[in-house]
Short mmCIF file of C-alpha atoms and ligand atoms in Angstrom, two decimals:
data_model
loop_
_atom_site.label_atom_id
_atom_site.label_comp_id
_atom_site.label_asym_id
_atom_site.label_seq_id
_atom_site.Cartn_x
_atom_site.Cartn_y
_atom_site.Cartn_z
CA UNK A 1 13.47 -14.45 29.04
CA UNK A 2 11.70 -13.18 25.99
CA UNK A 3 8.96 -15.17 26.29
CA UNK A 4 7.53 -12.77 29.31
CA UNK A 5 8.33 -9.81 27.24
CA UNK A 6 5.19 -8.25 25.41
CA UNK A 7 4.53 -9.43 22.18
CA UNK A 8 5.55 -7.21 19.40
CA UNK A 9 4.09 -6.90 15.47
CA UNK A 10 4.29 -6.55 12.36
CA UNK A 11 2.85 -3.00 12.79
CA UNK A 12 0.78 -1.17 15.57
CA UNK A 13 -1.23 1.95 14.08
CA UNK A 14 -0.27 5.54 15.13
CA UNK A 15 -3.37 6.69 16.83
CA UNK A 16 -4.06 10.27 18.20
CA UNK A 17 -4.84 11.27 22.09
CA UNK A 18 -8.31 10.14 22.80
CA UNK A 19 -9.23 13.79 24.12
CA UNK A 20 -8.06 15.01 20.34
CA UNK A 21 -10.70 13.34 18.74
CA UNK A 22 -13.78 14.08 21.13
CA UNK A 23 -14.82 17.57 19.85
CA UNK A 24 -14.85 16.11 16.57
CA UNK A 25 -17.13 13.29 18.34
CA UNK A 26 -18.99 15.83 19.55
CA UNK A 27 -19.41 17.96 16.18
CA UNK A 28 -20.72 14.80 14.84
CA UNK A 29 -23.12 14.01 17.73
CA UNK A 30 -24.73 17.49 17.21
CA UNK A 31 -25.27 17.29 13.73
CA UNK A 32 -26.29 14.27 13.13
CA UNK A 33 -24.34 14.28 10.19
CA UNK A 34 -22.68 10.34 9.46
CA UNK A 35 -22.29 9.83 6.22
CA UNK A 36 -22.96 10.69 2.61
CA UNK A 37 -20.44 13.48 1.78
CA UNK A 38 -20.59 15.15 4.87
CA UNK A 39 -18.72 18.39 6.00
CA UNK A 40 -15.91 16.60 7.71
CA UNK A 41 -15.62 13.97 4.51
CA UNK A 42 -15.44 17.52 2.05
CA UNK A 43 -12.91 19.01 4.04
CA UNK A 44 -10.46 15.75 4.48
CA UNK A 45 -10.43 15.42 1.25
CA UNK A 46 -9.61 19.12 0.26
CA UNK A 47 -6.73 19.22 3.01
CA UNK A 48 -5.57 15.76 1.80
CA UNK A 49 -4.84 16.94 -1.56
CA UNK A 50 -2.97 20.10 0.06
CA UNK A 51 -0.73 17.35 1.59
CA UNK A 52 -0.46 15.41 -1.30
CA UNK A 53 -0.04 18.36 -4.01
CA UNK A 54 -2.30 17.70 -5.78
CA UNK A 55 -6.23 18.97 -7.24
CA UNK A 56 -8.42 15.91 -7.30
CA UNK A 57 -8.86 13.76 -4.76
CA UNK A 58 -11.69 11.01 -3.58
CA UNK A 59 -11.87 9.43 -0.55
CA UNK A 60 -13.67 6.05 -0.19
CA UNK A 61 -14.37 3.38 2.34
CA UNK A 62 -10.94 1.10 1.87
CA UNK A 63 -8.74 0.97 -0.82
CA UNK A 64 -10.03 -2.59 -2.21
CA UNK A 65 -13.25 -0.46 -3.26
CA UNK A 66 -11.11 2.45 -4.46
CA UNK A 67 -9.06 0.69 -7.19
CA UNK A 68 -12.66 -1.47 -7.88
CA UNK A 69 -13.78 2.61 -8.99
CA UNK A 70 -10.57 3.36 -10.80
CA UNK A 71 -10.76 0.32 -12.36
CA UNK A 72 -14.47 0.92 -13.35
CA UNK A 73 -14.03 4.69 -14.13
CA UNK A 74 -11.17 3.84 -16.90
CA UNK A 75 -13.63 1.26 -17.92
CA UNK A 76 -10.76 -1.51 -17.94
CA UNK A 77 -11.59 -4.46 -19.55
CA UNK A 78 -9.46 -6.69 -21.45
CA UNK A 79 -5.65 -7.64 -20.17
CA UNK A 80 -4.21 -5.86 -17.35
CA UNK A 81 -0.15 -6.17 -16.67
CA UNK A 82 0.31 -6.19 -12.75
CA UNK A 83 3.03 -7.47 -10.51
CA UNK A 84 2.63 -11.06 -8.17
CA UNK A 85 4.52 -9.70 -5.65
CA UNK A 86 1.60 -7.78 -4.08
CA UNK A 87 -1.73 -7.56 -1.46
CA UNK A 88 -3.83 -9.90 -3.25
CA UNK A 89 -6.20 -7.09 -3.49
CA UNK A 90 -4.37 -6.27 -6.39
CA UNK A 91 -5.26 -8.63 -8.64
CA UNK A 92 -8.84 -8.96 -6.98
CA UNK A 93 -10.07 -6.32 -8.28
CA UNK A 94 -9.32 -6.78 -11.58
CA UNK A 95 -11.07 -10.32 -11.27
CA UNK A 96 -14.24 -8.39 -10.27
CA UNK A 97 -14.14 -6.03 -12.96
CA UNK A 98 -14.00 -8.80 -15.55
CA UNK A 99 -10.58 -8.22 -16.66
CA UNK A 100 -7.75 -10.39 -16.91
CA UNK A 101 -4.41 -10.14 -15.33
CA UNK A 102 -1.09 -10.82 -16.79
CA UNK A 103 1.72 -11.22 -14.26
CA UNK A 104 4.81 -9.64 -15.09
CA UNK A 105 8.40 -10.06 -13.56
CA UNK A 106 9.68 -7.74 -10.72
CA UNK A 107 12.96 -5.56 -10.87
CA UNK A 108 15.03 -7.26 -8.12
CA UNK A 109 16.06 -4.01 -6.86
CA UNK A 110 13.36 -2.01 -5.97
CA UNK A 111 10.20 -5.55 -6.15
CA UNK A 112 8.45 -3.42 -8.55
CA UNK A 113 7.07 -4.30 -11.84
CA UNK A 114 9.86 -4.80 -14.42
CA UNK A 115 9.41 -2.22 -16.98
CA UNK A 116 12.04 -3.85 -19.28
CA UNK A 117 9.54 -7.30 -19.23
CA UNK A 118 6.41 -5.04 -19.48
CA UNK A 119 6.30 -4.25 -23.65
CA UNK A 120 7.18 -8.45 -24.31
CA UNK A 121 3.68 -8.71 -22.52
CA UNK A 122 2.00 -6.50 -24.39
CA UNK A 123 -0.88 -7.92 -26.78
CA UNK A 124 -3.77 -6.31 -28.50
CA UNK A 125 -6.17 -7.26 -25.69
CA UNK A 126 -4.22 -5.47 -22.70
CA UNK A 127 -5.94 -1.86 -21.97
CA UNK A 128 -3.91 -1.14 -18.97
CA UNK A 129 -1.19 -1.15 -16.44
CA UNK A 130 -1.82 -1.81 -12.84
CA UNK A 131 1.85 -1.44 -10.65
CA UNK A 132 2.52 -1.46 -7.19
CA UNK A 133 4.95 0.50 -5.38
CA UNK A 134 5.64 -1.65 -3.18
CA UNK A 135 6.60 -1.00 0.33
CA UNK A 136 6.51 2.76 -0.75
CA UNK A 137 9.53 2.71 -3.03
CA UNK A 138 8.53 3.97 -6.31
CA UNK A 139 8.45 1.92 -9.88
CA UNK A 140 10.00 3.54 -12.60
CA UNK A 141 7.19 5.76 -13.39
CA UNK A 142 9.22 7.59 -15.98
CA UNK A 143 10.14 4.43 -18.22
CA UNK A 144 6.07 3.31 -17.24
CA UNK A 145 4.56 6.63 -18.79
CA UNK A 146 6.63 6.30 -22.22
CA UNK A 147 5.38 2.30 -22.75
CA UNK A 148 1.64 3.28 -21.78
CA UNK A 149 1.95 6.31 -24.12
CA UNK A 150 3.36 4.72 -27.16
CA UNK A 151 1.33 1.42 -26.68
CA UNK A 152 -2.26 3.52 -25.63
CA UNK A 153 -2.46 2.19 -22.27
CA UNK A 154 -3.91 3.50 -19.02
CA UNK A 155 -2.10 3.21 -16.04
CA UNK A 156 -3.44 2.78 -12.40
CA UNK A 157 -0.94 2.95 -9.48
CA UNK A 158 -1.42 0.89 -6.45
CA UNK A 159 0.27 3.05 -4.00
CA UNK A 160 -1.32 1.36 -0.96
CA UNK A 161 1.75 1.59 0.85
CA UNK A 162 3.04 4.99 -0.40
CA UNK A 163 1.29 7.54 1.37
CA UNK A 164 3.55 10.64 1.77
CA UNK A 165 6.35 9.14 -0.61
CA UNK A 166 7.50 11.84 -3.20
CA UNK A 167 10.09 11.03 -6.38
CA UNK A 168 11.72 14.04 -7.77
CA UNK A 169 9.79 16.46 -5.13
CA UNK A 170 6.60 15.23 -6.73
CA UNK A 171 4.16 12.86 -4.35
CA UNK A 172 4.09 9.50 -5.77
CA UNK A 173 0.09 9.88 -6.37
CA UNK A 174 0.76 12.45 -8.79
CA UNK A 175 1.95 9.66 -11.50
CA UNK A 176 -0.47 7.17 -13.68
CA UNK A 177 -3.88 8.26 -14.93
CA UNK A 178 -5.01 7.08 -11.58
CA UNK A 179 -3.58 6.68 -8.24
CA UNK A 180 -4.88 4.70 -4.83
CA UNK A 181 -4.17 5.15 -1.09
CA UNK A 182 -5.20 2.81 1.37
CA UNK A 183 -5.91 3.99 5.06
CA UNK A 184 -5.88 0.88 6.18
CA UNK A 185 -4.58 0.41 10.45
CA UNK A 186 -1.64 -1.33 9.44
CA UNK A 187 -0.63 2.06 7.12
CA UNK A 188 1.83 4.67 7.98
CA UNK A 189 -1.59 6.87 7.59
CA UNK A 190 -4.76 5.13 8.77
CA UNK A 191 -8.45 6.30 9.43
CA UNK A 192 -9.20 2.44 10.83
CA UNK A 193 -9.92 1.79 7.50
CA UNK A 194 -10.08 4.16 4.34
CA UNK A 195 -8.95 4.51 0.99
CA UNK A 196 -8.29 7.47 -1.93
CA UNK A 197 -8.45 7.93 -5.54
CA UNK A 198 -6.07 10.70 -7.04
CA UNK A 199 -7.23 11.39 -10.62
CA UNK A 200 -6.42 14.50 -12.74
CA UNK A 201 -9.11 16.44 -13.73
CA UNK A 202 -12.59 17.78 -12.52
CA UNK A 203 -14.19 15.83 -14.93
CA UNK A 204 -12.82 12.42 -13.93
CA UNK A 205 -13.25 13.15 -10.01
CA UNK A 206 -17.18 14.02 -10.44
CA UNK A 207 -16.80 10.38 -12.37
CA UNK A 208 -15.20 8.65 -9.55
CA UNK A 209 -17.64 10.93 -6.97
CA UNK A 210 -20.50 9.10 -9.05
CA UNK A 211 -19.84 6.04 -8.83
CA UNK A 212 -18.68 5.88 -5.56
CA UNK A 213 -22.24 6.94 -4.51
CA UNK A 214 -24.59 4.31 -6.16
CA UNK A 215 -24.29 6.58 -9.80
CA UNK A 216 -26.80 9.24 -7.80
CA UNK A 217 -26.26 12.88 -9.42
CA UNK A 218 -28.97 14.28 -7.29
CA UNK A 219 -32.03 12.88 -5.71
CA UNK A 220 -34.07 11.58 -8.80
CA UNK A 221 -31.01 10.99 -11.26
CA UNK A 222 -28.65 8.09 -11.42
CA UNK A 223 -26.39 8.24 -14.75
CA UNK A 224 -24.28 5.00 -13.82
CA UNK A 225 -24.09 1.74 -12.26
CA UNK A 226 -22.10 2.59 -9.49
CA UNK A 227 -21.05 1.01 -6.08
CA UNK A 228 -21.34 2.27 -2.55
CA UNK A 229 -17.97 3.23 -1.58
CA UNK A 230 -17.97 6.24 0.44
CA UNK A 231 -16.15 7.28 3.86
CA UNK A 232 -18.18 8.58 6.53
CA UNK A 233 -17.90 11.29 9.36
CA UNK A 234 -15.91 9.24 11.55
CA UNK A 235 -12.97 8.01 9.00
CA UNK A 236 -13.13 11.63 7.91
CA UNK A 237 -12.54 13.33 11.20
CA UNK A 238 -10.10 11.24 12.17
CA UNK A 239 -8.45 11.40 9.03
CA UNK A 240 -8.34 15.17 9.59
CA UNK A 241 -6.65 14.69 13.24
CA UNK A 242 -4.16 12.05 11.62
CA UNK A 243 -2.88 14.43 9.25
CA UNK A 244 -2.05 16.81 12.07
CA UNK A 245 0.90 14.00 13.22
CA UNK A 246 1.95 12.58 9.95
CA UNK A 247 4.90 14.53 10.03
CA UNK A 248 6.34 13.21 13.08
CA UNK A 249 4.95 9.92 12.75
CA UNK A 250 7.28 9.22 9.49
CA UNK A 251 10.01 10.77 11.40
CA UNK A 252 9.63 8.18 13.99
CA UNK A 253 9.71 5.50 11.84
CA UNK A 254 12.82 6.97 9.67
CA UNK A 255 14.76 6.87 13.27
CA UNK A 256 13.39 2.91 13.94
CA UNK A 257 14.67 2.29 9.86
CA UNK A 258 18.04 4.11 10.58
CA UNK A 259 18.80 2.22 13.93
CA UNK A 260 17.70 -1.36 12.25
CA UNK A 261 19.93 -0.42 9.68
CA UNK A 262 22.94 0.44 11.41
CA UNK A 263 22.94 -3.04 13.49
CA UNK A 264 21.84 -5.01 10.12
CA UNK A 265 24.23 -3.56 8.06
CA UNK A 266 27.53 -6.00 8.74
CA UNK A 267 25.18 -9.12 9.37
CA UNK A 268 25.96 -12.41 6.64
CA UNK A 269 23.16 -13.54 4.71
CA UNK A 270 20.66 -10.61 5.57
CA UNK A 271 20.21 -8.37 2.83
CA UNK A 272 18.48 -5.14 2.88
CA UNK A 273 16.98 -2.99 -0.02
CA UNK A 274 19.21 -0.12 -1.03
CA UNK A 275 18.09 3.90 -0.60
CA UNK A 276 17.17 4.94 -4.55
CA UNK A 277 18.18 8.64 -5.54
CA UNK A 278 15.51 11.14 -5.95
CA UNK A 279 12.69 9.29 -3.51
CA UNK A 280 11.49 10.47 -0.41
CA UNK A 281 10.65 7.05 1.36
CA UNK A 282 7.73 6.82 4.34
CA UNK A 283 9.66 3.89 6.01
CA UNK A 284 6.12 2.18 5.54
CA UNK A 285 7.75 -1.45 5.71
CA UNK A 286 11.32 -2.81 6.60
CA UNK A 287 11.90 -6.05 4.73
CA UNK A 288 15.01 -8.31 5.03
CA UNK A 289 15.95 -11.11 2.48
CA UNK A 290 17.49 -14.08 3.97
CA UNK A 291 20.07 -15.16 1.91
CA UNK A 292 21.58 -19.09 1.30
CA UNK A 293 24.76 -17.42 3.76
CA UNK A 294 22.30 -17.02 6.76
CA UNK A 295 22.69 -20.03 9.18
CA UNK A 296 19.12 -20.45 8.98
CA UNK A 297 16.38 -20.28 6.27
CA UNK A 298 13.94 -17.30 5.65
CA UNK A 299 11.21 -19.65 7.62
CA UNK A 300 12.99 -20.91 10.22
CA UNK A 301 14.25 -17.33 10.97
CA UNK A 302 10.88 -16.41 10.97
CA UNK A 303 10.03 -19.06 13.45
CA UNK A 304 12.02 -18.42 15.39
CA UNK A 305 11.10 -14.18 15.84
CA UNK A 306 7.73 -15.88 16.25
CA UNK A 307 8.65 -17.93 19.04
CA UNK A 308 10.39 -15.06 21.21
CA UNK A 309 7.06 -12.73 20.51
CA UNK A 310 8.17 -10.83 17.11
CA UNK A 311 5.58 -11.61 14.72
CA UNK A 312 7.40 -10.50 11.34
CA UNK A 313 5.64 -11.26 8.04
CA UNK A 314 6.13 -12.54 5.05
CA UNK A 315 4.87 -9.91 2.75
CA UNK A 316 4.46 -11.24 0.11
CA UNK A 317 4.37 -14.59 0.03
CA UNK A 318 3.00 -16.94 -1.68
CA UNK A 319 3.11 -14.69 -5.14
CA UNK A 320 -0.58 -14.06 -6.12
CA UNK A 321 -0.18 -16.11 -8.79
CA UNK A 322 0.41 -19.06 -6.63
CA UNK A 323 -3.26 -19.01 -5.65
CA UNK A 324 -5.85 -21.16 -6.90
CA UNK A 325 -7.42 -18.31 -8.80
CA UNK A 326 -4.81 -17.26 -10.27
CA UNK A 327 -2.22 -20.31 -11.31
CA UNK A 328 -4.11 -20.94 -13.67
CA UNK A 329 -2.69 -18.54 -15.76
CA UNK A 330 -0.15 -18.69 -18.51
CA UNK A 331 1.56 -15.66 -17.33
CA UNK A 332 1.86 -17.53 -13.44
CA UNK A 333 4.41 -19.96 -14.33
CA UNK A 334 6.95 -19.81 -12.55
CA UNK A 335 9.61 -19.62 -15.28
CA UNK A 336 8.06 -16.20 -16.10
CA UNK A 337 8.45 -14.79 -12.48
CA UNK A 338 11.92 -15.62 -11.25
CA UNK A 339 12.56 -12.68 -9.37
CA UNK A 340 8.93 -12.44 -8.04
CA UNK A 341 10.01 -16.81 -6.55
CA UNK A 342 13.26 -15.60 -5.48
CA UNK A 343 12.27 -12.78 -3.36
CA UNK A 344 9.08 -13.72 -1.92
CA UNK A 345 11.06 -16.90 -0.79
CA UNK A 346 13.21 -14.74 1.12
CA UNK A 347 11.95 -11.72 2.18
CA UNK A 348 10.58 -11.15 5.77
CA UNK A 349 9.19 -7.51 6.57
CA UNK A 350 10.11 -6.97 10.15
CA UNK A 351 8.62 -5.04 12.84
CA UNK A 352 8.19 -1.25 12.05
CA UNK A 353 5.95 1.60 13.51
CA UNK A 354 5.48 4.55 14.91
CA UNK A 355 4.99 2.79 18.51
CA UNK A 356 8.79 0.74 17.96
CA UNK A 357 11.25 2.15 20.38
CA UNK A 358 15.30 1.37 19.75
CA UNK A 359 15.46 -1.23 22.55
CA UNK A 360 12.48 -2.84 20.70
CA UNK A 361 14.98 -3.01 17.48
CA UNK A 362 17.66 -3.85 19.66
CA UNK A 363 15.74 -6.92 21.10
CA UNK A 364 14.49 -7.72 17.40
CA UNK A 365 18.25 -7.52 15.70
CA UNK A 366 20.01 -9.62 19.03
CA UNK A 367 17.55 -12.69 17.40
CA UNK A 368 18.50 -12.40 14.48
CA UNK A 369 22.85 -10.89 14.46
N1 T4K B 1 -3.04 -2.96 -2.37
C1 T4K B 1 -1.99 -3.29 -1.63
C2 T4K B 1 -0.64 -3.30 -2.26
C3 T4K B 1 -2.14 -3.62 -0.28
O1 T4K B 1 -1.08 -3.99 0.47
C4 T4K B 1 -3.43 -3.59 0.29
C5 T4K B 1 -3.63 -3.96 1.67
C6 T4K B 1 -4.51 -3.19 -0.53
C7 T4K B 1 -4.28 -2.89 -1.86
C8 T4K B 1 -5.91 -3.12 0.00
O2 T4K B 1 -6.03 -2.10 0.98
P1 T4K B 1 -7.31 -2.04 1.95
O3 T4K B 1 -8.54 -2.43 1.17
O4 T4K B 1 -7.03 -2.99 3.09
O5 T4K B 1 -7.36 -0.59 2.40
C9 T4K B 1 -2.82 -6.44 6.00
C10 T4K B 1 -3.95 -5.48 5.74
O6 T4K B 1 -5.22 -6.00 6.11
C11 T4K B 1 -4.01 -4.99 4.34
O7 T4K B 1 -4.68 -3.73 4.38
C12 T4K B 1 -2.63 -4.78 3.74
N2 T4K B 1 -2.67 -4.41 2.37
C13 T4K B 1 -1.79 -6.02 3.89
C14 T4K B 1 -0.41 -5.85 3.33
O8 T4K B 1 -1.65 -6.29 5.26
P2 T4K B 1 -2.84 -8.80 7.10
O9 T4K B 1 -3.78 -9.92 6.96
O10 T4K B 1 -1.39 -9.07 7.02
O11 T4K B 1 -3.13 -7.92 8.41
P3 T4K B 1 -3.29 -8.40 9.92
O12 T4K B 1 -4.71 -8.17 10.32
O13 T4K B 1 -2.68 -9.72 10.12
O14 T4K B 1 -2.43 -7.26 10.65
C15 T4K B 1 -1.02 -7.31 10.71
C16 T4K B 1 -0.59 -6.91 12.11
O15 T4K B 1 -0.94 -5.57 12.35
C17 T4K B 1 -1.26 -7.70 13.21
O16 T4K B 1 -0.50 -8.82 13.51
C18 T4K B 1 -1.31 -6.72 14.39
C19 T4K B 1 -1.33 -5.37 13.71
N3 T4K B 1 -2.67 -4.78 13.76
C20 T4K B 1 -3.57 -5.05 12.75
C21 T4K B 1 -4.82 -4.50 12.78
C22 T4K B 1 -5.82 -4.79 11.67
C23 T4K B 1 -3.02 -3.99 14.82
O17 T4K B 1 -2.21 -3.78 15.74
N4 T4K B 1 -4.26 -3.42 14.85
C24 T4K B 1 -5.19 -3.64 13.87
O18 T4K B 1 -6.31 -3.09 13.92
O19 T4K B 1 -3.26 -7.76 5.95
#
């Protein structure tokens, strides 16, 4: 019977009423105005960091080419400690900046970087610390901030998934020296595709500003080597629209979390992660971990979704440091990562969006209960 039932994903991007974004369309039309720092680009990124609370923010083309700039602007060269259990963009970008990365251990209850592991890894060629907070649950940014400070480390957040996710009433992007979005279509906030840098002064915005534009400080002077990575008009404007329904959008997805929660909660072998104090989550992902208990394994479960039309995934797995570029590495062996192996061998994020009704949970959970 499933089988003539439309298909469902891992994610389906909020997107505003068409008529909403034409006299934006049309704004841009008139003034010919597409790119470069444009009016609509100046004021998403002023009403971003009202949403955010925060000063400084930069918005660039995707968030790949927003932590390549945060990367470059802290000049990080050297050893960087990062998690495996991450986007591979991740650890990407510190391959294209020249710098090396040392894998680090997860914390098996909220999949972020271990904090405890972090100092052991420590040597006098690491310059920085690059953590995820993955599926929008924060790391320990408190316990972070005293190892970078005593050992003289920078520290860049990867908050790709945490748009709109505050710890102690603070947004997330408020921690770290600097912070990334992504606005990716599979985000809880997407402009089709997008990015952000949060940093924390004027100073080191105009830096990121530079480079994100070629280096150019006006028309005849270009102070760095820099990249393009700008947004245009369009990203912008719709950006601008997007933040008009980001409110209800989470609140959607809180109610799809809640109901898979309620059904999942009593079911053998499926484990779920556990609500920290303090954090105000954006429901950005809902992962499962199929335990040995389940009657069938993490892949044939997810073979099964697959095969009735629910395309889970398995974010994230294989580790990073499972890929040819990267097992290389002392720090990818696998004795150093348990945690990462053990959860990325049985984790499965399952359908969640602002588009997922309750019967569409309902049909999910009766394939799986
Ligand atoms: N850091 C972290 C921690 C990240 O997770 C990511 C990206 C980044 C950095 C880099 O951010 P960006 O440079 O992308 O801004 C997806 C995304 O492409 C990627 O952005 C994301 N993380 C990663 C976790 O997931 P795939 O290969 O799994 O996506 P894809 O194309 O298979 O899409 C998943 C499902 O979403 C599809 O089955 C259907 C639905 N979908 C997707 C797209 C693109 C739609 O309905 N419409 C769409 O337009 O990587």
């Amino acid at each position: 019977m499933d089988s003539v039932k439309p298909p469902i994903y891992v994610t389906k991007p909020f997107l505003p009423e068409l008529s909403e974004l034409i006299p934006y369309l049309k704004q841009i039309w008139a003034s010919r105005n597409l790119t470069n720092s444009g009016p609509y680009h100046q004021e998403f990124e002023q009403e971003l960091a009202r949403y955010l609370g925060v000063q400084h923010v930069s918005v660039c083309a995707n968030a790949t080419l927003a932590l390549l700039i945060a990367l470059q602007a802290l000049r990080i060269d050297g050893e960087v400690i990062t998690t495996p259990f991450s986007f591979v963009a991740t650890s990407h970008t510190l391959i294209w900046n020249r710098a090396r990365p040392v894998f680090v251990d997860i914390d098996p209850h909220t999949l972020n970087l271990d904090p405890e592991k972090i100092e052991e890894a420590i040597t006098p060629e690491t310059t920085a610390i690059l953590p995820v907070h993955v599926y929008g649950t924060p790391c320990n940014v408190d316990r972070i901030a005293e190892i970078a400070a005593q050992r003289n480390l920078k520290v860049i957040y990867d908050a790709a998934h945490a748009f709109g996710v505050k710890y102690c009433d603070r947004n997330i992007v408020a921690y770290g020296d600097l912070s990334i979005l992504s606005f990716h279509a599979t985000k809880v906030f997407n402009t089709f595709e997008g990015g952000a840098i949060i940093s924390g002064s004027p100073e080191m915005k105009l830096h990121i500003d530079h480079l994100k534009n070629f280096g150019f400080v006006d028309e005849v002077t270009v102070i760095e080597a820099g990249i393009n990575g700008k947004m245009n008009e369009f990203q912008a404007a719709l950006g601008l629209l997007q933040l008009q329904h980001i409110g209800d959008a989470i609140a959607h997805r809180k109610r799809v979390h809640d109901h898979y929660r309620r059904i999942l909660n009593n079911c053998t072998g499926i484990s779920m992660l556990k609500p920290l104090p303090s954090v105000e989550n954006n429901y950005s992902y809902f992962p499962i971990f199929v335990n040995e208990s389940y009657r069938l394994s993490r892949d044939e479960l997810y073979s099964r979704l697959r095969d009735n039309g629910i395309f889970a995934r398995r974010y994230f797995y294989p580790l990073i440091s499972d890929f040819p570029m990267y097992r290389h590495l002392p720090s990818s062996a696998r004795t150093n990562l348990k945690v990462a192996h053990h959860t990325a061998s049985q984790v499965l994020c399952l359908p969640i969006s602002s588009m997922l009704t309750e019967q569409d949970v309902d049909r999910i959970c009766d394939l799986i209960v």
